[in-house]
Amino acid sequence: MERPGRKRLMVFTGSANPELAEEVAKLLDVELGRVERGRFADGEIYVRYIDSVRGADCFVIQSHSNPINEHIMEQLIMIDALKRASAKRITAVVPFYGYARQDKKGRPREPITARMMGDLFMAAGADRIASVDLHTGQVQGFIDAPFDSLTALPLFEDYLSRRLEGPITMVSPDSGGVKRATRFAHHLDAEVAFVYKRRRTDVRNEVVAQWVVGDVEGRHCVIVDDIIDTAGTVVASAELVMERGALSVMVVATHGVLSGPAVKRISTAPISELVITNTLPIAKEAVALGNVTVLSVAPLVAGTIEAIFNDASVSEIFKGENT
Ligand code: R5P
């Protein structure tokens, strides 16, 4: 009997962000795997791989964009189908990891959905997960398997270093993001400040009070966040920083969820430029604002898939800053 001993790379996309997956596949010089998709009359999701996946190293790219529950379920079903079709290894590639913000109990009787998501991936049959700029690093420890944490920091650093001039302050819009802002500041030779925000516990996505800690007067401020959802956080921070005498405000965030009032809020906010990535599909209305720049994470995702496939270092791609 002869064993060819050659590994086979197969990359698949869910329906959330096929444009990103296409870009990744192109960089890897592979075709996206063929998948038949359908729905049962009651809305249940059906998927079937058209070609054999037996013995293959499989990557399922899916961002948890709106409708988020549908997209999560689709990815889980795709993983289940791969497992049952004897794929050798399955990596869930999740550019935006849904439900990660609920990573601890803030009040009695709340869930910890970030952990539950890990359990779901493992139960479906994933062998590992790769994600970009997790809301908090500890989510990596919520599965008992390898978790590759990617970061868009190199993309932003490269872009900002070409855009910024004069005295710069990197501003975290909450105390939890100070580490992120400090990392940026270190690379861009900037100061660090943060906004103290308080959220209403009775209404989701509502910021009610804030103070700024750090030097922003007479400086160009860059607000750095991981997620822009309704934009309440960054817009309130931008207004506050301008009130405190900032020269200008730019906003940088990896995941442009941009739900509900986000685009409207950004359009009237004192924000000179919003820089996001394509971990999620970006709404046309956002691009139409004219001051929104979208950077592609495809090279980072493709590099990571290649490294995992070749058993090479992922952290080397990010110079060890992806923790
Ligand atoms: C919260 O901790 C996150 O880092 C973001 O600041 C938050 O999710 C943004 O939400 P929104 O845009 O709705 O204020």
CSV table of C-alpha atoms and ligand atoms in Angstrom, one decimal, residues 101 135 173-174 180 197 199 205-207 225-234 259 262 265, ligand 1:
chain,number,residue,atom,x,y,z
A,101,ARG,CA,-18.7,40.7,24.5
A,135,HIS,CA,-13.0,41.5,22.3
A,173,PRO,CA,-13.2,54.9,24.6
A,174,ASP,CA,-13.3,52.7,27.8
A,180,ARG,CA,-5.0,48.2,23.0
A,197,LYS,CA,-17.9,55.5,30.2
A,199,ARG,CA,-23.5,52.0,30.4
A,205,ASN,CA,-25.8,49.9,23.8
A,206,GLU,CA,-26.6,53.1,25.8
A,207,VAL,CA,-23.7,55.1,27.1
A,225,ASP,CA,-11.8,50.4,19.7
A,226,ASP,CA,-12.4,46.7,18.7
A,227,ILE,CA,-16.0,47.0,17.7
A,228,ILE,CA,-18.3,49.8,16.4
A,229,ASP,CA,-21.8,48.6,16.9
A,230,THR,CA,-24.3,51.4,17.3
A,231,ALA,CA,-21.4,53.9,17.4
A,232,GLY,CA,-22.7,55.4,20.6
A,233,THR,CA,-19.3,54.7,22.3
A,234,VAL,CA,-17.0,56.3,19.7
A,259,SER,CA,-26.0,48.5,13.4
A,262,ALA,CA,-24.4,53.9,13.6
A,265,ARG,CA,-24.4,59.1,14.3
B,1,R5P,C1,-17.3,47.4,24.3
B,1,R5P,O1,-16.7,47.1,25.3
B,1,R5P,C2,-16.7,47.4,22.9
B,1,R5P,O2,-15.3,47.5,23.0
B,1,R5P,C3,-17.2,48.5,22.1
B,1,R5P,O3,-16.8,49.8,22.6
B,1,R5P,C4,-18.7,48.5,22.0
B,1,R5P,O4,-19.2,47.2,21.6
B,1,R5P,C5,-19.2,49.5,21.0
B,1,R5P,O5,-20.6,49.5,21.0
B,1,R5P,P1,-21.5,50.7,20.5
B,1,R5P,O6,-20.8,51.1,19.2
B,1,R5P,O7,-22.9,50.2,20.3
B,1,R5P,O8,-21.4,51.8,21.5
